[in-house]
Short mmCIF file of C-alpha atoms and ligand atoms in Angstrom, two decimals:
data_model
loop_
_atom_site.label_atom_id
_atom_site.label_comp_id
_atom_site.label_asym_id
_atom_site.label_seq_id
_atom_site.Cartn_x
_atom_site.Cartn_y
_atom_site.Cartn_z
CA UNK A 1099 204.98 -137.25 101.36
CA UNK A 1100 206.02 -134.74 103.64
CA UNK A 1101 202.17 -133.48 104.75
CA UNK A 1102 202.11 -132.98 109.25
CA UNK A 1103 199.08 -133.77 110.86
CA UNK A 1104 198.12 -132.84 114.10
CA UNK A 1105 194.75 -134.51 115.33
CA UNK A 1106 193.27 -133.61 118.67
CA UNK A 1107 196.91 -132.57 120.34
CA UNK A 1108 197.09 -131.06 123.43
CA UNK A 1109 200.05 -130.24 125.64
CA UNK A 1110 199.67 -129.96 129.21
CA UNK A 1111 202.61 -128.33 131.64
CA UNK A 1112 201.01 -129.27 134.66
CA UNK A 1113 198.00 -127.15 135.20
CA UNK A 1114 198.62 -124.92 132.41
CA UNK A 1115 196.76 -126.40 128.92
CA UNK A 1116 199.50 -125.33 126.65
CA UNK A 1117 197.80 -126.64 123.29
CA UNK A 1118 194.54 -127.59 123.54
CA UNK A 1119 192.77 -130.07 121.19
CA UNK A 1120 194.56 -128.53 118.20
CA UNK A 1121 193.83 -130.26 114.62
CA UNK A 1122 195.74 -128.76 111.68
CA UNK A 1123 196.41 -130.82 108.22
CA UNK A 1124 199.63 -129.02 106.69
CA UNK A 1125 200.09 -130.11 102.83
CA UNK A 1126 203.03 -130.91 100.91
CA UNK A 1127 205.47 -128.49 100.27
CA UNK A 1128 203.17 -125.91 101.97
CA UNK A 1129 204.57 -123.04 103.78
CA UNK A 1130 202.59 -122.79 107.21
CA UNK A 1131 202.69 -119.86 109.74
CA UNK A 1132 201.67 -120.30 113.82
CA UNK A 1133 201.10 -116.50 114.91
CA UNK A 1134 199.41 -115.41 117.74
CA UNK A 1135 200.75 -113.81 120.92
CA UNK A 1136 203.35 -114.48 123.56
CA UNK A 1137 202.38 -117.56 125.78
CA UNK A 1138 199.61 -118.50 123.05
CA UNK A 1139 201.53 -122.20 122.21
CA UNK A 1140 202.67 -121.63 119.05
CA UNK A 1141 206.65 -122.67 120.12
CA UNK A 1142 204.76 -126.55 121.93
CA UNK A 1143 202.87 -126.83 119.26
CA UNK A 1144 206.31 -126.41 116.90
CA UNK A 1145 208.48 -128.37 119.50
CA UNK A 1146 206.01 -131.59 119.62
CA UNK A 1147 206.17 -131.37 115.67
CA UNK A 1148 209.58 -131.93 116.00
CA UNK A 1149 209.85 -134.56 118.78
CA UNK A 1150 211.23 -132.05 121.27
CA UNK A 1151 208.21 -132.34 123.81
CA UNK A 1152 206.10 -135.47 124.68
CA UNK A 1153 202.35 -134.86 123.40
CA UNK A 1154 200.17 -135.30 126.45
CA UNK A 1155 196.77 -136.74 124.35
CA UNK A 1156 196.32 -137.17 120.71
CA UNK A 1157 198.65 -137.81 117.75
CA UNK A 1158 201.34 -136.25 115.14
CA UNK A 1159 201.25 -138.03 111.16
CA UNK A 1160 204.18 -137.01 109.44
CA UNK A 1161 203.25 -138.50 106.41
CA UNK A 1162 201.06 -141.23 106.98
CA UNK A 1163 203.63 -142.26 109.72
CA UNK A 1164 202.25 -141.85 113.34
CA UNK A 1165 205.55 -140.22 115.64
CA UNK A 1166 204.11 -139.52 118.72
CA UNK A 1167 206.88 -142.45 119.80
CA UNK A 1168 209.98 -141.10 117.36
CA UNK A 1169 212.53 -139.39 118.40
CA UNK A 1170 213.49 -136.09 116.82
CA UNK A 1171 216.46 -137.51 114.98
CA UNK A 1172 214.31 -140.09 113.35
CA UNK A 1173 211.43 -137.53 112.31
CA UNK A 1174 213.01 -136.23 108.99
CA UNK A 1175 212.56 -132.80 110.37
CA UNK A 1176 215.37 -129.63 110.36
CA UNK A 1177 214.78 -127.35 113.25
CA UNK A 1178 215.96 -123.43 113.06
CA UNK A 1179 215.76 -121.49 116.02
CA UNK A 1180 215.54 -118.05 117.15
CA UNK A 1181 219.18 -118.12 118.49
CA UNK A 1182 220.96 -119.89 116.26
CA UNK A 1183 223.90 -120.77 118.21
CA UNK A 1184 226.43 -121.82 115.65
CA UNK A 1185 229.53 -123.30 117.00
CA UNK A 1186 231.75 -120.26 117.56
CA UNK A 1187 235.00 -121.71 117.04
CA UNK A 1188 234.22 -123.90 113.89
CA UNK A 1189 233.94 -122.20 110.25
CA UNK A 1190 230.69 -121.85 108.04
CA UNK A 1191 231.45 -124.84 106.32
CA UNK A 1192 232.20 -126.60 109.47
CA UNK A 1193 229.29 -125.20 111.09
CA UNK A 1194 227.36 -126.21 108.17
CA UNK A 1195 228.96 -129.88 107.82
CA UNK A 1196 228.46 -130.97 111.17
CA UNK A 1197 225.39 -132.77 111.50
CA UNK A 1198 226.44 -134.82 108.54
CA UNK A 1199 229.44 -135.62 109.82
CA UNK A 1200 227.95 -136.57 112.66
CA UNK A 1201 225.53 -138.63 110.93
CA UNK A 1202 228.76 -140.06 108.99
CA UNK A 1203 228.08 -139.40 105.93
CA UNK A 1204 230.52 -139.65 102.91
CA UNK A 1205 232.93 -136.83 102.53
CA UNK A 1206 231.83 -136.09 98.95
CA UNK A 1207 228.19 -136.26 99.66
CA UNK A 1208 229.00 -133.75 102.48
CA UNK A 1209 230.87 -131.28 100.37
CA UNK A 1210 228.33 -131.48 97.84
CA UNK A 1211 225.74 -130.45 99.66
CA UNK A 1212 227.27 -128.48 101.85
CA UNK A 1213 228.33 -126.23 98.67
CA UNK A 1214 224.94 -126.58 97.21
CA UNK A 1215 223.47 -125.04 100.46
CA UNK A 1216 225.51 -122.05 100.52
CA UNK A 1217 225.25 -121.15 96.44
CA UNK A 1218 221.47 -121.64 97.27
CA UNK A 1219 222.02 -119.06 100.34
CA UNK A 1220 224.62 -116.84 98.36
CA UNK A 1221 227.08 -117.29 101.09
CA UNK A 1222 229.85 -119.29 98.94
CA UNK A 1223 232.32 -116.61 99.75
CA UNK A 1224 231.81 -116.74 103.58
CA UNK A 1225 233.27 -120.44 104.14
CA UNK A 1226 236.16 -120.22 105.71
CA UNK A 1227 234.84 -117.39 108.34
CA UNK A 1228 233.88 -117.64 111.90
CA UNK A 1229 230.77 -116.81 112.91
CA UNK A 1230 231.90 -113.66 114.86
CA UNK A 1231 233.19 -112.50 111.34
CA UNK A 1232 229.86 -112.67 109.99
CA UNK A 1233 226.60 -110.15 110.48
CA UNK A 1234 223.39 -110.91 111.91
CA UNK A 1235 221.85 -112.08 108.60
CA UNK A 1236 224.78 -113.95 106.95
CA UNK A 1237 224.58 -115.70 110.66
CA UNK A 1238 220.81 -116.51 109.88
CA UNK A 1239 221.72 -117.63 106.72
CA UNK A 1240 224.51 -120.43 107.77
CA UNK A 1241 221.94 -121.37 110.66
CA UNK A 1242 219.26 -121.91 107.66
CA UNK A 1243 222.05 -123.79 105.79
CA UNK A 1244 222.70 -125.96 108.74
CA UNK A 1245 219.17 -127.39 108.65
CA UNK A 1246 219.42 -127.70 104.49
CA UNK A 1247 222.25 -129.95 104.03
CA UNK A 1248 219.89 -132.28 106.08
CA UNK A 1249 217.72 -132.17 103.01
CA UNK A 1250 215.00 -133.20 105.85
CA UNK A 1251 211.34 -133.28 104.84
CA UNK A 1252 209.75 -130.67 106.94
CA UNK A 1253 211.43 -127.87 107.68
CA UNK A 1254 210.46 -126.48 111.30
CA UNK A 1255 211.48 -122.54 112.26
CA UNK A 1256 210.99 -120.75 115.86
CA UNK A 1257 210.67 -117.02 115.49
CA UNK A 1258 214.11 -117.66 113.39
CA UNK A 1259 214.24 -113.67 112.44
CA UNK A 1260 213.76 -112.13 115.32
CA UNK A 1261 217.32 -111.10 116.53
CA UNK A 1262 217.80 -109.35 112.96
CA UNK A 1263 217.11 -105.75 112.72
CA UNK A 1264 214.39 -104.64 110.78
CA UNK A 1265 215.33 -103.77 107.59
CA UNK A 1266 217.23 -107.03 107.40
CA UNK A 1267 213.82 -109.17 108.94
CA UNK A 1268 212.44 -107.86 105.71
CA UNK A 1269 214.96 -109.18 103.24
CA UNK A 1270 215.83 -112.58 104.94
CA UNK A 1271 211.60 -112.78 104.83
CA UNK A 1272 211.69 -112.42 101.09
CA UNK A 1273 214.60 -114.55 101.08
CA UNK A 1274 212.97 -117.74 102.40
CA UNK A 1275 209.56 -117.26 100.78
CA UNK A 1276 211.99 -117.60 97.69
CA UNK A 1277 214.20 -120.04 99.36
CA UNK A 1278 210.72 -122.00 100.00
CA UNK A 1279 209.98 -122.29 96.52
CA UNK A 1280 213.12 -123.20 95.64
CA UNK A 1281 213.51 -126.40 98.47
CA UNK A 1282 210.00 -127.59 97.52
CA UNK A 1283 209.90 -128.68 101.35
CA UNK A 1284 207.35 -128.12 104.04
CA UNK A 1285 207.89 -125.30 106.18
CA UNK A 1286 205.96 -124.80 109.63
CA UNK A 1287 207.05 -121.60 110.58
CA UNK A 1288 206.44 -119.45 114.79
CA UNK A 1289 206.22 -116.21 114.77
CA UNK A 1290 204.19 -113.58 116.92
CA UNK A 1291 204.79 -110.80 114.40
CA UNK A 1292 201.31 -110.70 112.04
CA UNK A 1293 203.59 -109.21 109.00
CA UNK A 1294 205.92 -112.02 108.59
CA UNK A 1295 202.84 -114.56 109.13
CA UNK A 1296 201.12 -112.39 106.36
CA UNK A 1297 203.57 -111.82 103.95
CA UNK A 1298 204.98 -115.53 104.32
CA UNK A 1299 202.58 -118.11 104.88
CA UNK A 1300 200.24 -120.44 102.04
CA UNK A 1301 198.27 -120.00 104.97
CA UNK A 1302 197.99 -118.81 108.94
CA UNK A 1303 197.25 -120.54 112.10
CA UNK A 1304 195.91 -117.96 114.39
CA UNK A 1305 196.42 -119.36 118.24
CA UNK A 1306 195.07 -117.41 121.19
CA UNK A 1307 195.46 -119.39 125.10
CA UNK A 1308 196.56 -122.85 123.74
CA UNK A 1309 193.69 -122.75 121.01
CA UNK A 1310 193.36 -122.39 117.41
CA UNK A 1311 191.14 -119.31 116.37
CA UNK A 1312 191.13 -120.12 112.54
CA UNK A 1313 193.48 -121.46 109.81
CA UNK A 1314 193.15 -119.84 106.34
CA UNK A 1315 195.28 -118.00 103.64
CA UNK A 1316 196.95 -114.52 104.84
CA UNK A 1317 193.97 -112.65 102.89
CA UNK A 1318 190.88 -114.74 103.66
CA UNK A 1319 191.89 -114.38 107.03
CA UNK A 1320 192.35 -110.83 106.69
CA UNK A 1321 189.13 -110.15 104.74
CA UNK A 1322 187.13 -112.77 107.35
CA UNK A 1323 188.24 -112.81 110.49
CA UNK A 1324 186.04 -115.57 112.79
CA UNK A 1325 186.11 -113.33 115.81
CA UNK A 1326 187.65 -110.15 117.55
CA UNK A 1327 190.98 -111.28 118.40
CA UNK A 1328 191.85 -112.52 115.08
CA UNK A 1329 190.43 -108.96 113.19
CA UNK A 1330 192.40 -107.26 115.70
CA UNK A 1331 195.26 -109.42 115.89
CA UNK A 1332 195.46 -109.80 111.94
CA UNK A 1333 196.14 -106.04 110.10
CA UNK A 1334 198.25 -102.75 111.35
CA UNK A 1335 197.22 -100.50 112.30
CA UNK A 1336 194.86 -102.33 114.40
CA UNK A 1337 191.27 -103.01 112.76
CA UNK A 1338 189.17 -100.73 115.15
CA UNK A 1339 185.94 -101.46 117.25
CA UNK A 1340 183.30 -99.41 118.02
CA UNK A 1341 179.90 -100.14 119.56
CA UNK A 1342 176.66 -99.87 117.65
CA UNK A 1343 173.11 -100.77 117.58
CA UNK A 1344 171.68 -102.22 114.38
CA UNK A 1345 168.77 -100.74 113.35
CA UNK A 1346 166.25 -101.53 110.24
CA UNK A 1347 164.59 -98.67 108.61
CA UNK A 1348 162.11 -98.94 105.48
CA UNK A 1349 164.33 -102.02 104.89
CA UNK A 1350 167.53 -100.09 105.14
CA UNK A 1351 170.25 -101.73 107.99
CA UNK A 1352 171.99 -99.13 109.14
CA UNK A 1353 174.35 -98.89 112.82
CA UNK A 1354 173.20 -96.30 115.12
CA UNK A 1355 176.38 -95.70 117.06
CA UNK A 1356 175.66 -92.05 118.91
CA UNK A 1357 176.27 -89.76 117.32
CA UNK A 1358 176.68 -91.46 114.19
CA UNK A 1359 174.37 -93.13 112.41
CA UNK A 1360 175.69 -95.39 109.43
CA UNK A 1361 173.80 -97.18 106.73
CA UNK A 1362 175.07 -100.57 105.67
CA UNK A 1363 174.90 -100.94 102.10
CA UNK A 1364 172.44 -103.75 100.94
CA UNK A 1365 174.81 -105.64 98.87
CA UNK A 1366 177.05 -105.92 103.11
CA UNK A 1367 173.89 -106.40 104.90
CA UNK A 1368 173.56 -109.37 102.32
CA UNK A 1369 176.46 -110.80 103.51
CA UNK A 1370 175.42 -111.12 107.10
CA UNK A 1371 172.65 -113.63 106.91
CA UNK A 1372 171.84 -113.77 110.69
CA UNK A 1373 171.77 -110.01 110.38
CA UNK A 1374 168.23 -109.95 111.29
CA UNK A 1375 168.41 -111.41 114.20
CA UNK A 1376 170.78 -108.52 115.92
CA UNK A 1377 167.93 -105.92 114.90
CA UNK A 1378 168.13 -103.71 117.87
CA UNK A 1379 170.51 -105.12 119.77
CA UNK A 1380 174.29 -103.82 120.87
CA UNK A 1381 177.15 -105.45 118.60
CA UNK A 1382 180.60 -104.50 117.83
CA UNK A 1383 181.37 -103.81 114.61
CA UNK A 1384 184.77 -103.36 113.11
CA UNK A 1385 186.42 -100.94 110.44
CA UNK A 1386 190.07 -101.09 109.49
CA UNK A 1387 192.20 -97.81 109.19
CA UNK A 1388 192.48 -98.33 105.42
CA UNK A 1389 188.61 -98.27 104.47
CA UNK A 1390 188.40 -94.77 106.54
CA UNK A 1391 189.23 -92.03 104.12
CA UNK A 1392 190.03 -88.42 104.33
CA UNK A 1393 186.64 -86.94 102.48
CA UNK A 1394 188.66 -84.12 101.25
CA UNK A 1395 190.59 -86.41 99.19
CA UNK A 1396 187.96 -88.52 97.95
CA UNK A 1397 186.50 -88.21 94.28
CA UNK A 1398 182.31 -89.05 95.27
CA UNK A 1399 182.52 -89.91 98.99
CA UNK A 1400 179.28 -91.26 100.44
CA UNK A 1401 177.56 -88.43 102.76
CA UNK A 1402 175.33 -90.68 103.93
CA UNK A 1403 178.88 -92.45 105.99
CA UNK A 1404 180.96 -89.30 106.74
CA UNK A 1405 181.13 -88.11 109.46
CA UNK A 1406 182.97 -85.14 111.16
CA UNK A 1407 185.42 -86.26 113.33
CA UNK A 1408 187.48 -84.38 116.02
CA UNK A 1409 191.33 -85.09 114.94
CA UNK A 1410 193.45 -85.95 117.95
CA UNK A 1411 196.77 -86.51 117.15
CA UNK A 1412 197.82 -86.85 112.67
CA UNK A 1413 200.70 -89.28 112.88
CA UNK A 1414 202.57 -88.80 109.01
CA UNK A 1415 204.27 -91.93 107.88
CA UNK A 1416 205.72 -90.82 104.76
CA UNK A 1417 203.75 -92.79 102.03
CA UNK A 1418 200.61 -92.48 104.18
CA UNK A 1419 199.07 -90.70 107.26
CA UNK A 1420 197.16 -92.17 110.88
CA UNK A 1421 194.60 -89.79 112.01
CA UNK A 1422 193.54 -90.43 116.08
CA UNK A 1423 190.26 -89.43 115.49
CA UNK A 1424 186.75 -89.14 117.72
CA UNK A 1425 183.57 -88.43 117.24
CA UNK A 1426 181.57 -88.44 120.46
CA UNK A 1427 182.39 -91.33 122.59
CA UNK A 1428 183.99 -93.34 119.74
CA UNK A 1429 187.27 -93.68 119.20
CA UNK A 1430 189.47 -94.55 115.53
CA UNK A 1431 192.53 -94.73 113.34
CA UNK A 1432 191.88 -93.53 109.85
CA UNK A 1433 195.39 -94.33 107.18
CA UNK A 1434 194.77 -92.08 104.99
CA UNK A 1435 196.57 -90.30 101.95
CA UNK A 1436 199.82 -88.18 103.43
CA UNK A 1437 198.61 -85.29 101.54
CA UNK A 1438 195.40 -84.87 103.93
CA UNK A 1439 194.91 -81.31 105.45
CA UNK A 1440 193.65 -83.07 108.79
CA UNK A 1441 195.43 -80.82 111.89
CA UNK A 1442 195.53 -81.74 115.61
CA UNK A 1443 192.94 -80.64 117.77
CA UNK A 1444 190.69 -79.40 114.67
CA UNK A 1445 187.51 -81.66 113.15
CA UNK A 1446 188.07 -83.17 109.79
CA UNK A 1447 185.17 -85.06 108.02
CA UNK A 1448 186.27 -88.40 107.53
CA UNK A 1449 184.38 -91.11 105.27
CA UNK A 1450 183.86 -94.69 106.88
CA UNK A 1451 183.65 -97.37 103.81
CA UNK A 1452 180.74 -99.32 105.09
CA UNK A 1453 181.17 -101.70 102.62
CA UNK A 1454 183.77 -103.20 104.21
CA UNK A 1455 182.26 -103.12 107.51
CA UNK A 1456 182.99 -106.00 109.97
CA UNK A 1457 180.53 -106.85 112.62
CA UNK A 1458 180.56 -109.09 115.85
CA UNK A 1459 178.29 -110.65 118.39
CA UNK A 1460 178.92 -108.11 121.58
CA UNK A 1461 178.52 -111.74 123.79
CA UNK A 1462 180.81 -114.37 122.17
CA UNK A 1463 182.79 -111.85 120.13
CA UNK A 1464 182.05 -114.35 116.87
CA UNK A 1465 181.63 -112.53 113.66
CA UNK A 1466 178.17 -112.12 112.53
CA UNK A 1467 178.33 -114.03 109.65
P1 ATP B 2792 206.31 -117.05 122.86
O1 ATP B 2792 205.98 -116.27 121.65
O2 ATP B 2792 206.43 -116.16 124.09
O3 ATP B 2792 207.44 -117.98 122.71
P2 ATP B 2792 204.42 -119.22 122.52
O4 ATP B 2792 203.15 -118.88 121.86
O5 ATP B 2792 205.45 -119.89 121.73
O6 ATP B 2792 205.01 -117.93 123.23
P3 ATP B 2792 204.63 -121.42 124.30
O7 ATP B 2792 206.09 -121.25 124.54
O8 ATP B 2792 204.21 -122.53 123.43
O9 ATP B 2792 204.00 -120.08 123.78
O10 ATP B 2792 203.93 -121.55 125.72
C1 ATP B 2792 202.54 -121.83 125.85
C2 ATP B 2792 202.19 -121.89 127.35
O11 ATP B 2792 202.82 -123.01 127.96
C3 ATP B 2792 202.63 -120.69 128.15
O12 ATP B 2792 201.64 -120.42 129.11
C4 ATP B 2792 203.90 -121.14 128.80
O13 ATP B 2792 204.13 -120.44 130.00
C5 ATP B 2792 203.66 -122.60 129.02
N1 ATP B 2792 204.90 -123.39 128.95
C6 ATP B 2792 205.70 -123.53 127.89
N2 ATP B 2792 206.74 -124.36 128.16
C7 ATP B 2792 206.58 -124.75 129.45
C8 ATP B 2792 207.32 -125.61 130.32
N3 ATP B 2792 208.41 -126.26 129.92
N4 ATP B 2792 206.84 -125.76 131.59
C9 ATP B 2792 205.73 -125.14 131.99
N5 ATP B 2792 204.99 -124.33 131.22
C10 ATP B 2792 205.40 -124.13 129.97
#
């Protein structure tokens, strides 16, 4: 059994409260993403997984076994780091063998895996090279071998694509969700980059100052965020926030956010069962750039949630377009279709899908749930 637990951990540098009180139960075989922004203690939380940082109160299971007390080389774990620093003057096999040798394993055994590794990787005809001979990602790739030929039961990666460019991040992310499937191991895996935690993960762990903000799969996550930071931290563009007033009318909630006032349908306002008690009070509520359409473009849009907006700045992607839009003191990023007839400087009625409306306490920032 290859499940980590973390129960209560914290990590203290001194003053600073690193990791604070985290509790996370990773599964067999599951692939597990830390995200969250710089300084947030995604890397601790990674390092004390793997042995490389003292845990200043509460305990790590790998398995069932407690390790607070084992060293790294005893924890069964394969660590790949954002600079992969292979040995510059040894080959990719050598690079790749050294570990085991170290460990003094059998020659055979060492070949064999060592070859199974690299047909696993596709880099079978890149042996005998150096690693200056090699690009970025066939570098990433020996560095990922390194820590397979360990055959280790939990596999731990730090930000491991971030030197790549970023058309080659994108393949080498395929590549291990495959490569994850195929190793059947347990992969806890840093990044700060929402997209590779979202496109990667069985599930997220979203850490803001040291704490966990909520654990979940990429799309329950993305569909209920707990609070603020993770809506906006989670989706780009950027979910965006406005600031409303709910209001009840002959039954009907609606958000009266000057100039615009927006009915939520009943089937939403269902959803939010403390809704009632926010009736004319301030809250924020959130609306990603995907569920604002161009009205133009839409078959039956909803008059009662368009709105004419003044269009700021139309940024054209390609295979979509972001419209900077205002209307009166609120501010928002529509993505809509690239084929929209939205100009700079010019209104544009835009259509806000209230269905998919997010809203938050104003005070604690929690989701209104
Ligand atoms: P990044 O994405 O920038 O690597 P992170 O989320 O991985 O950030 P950590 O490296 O875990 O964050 O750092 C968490 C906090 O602990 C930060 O405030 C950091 O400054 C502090 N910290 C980390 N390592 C040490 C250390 N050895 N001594 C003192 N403070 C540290």
């Amino acid at each position: 059994m290859a499940s980590v637990t973390l129960e209560n951990v914290t990590k203290k540098f001194g003053n600073v409260v690193a990791v604070n009180k985290a509790n996370l139960q990773i599964q067999d075989k599951e692939f597990v993403v830390l995200v969250g922004p710089s300084g947030c203690g995604k890397s601790t939380t990674l390092r004390m997984v793997a042995g490389l940082e003292e845990i200043t109160e509460g305990n790590i299971f790998i398995g069932d076994n407690l390790v607070n007390d084992v060293p790294p080389k005893d924890r069964d774990i394969a660590m790949v780091f954002q600079n992969y620093a292979l040995y510059p003057h040894m080959n990719v096999y050598d690079n790749m063998a050294f570990g085991l040798k170290l460990r003094k394993f059998p020659r055979a055994e060492i070949d064999k895996r060592v070859k199974e590794a690299a047909r696993i990787l596709g880099i079978e005809n890149l042996l005998t090279r150096k690693p200056k001979e090699l690009s970025g990602g066939q570098r990433q790739r020996v560095a990922v071998g390194r820590a397979i030929v360990r055959e280790p039961k939990v596999f731990l990666m730090d930000e491991p694509l971030s030197n790549l460019d970023a058309k080659l991040r994108v393949q080498m992310r395929a590549e291990l969700s495959k490569l994850h499937r195929r190793l059947e191991a347990t992969i806890i895996y840093v990044t700060h980059d929402q997209t590779e935690a979202m496109t990667m993960g069985d599930r997220i762990v979203v850490m803001k100052d040291g704490l966990i903000q909520q654990v979940g799969a990429p799309l329950e996550v993305y569909e209920h965020p707990v609070n603020v930071f993770v809506a906006g931290f989670i989706g780009s563009p950027a979910m965006n926030f406005l600031e409303g007033v709910i209001r009840r009318d002959n039954g009907q909630y609606y958000i009266d956010a000057e100039p615009m006032k927006l009915p939520i349908p009943q089937e939403k306002a269902a959803q939010f069962r403390k809704i009632g008690e926010y009736i004319d009070k301030k809250v924020i509520f959130g609306i990603r750039p995907e569920d604002i359409d161009d009205t133009e473009l839409m078959a039956s849009p909803d008059p009662g949630s368009t709105v004419v907006a003044t269009i700021d700045v139309v940024e054209p992607m390609g295979s979509e377009s972001y419209l900077y839009a205002t209307v009166g003191p609120h501010s928002f990023v529509a993505r809509v279709d690239p084929r929209t007839a939205a100009k700079d400087g010019e209104p544009h009625r835009v259509t806000l899908n209230m269905k998919r409306v997010h809203l938050f306490d104003k005070e604690t920032e929690r989701a209104i749930d």
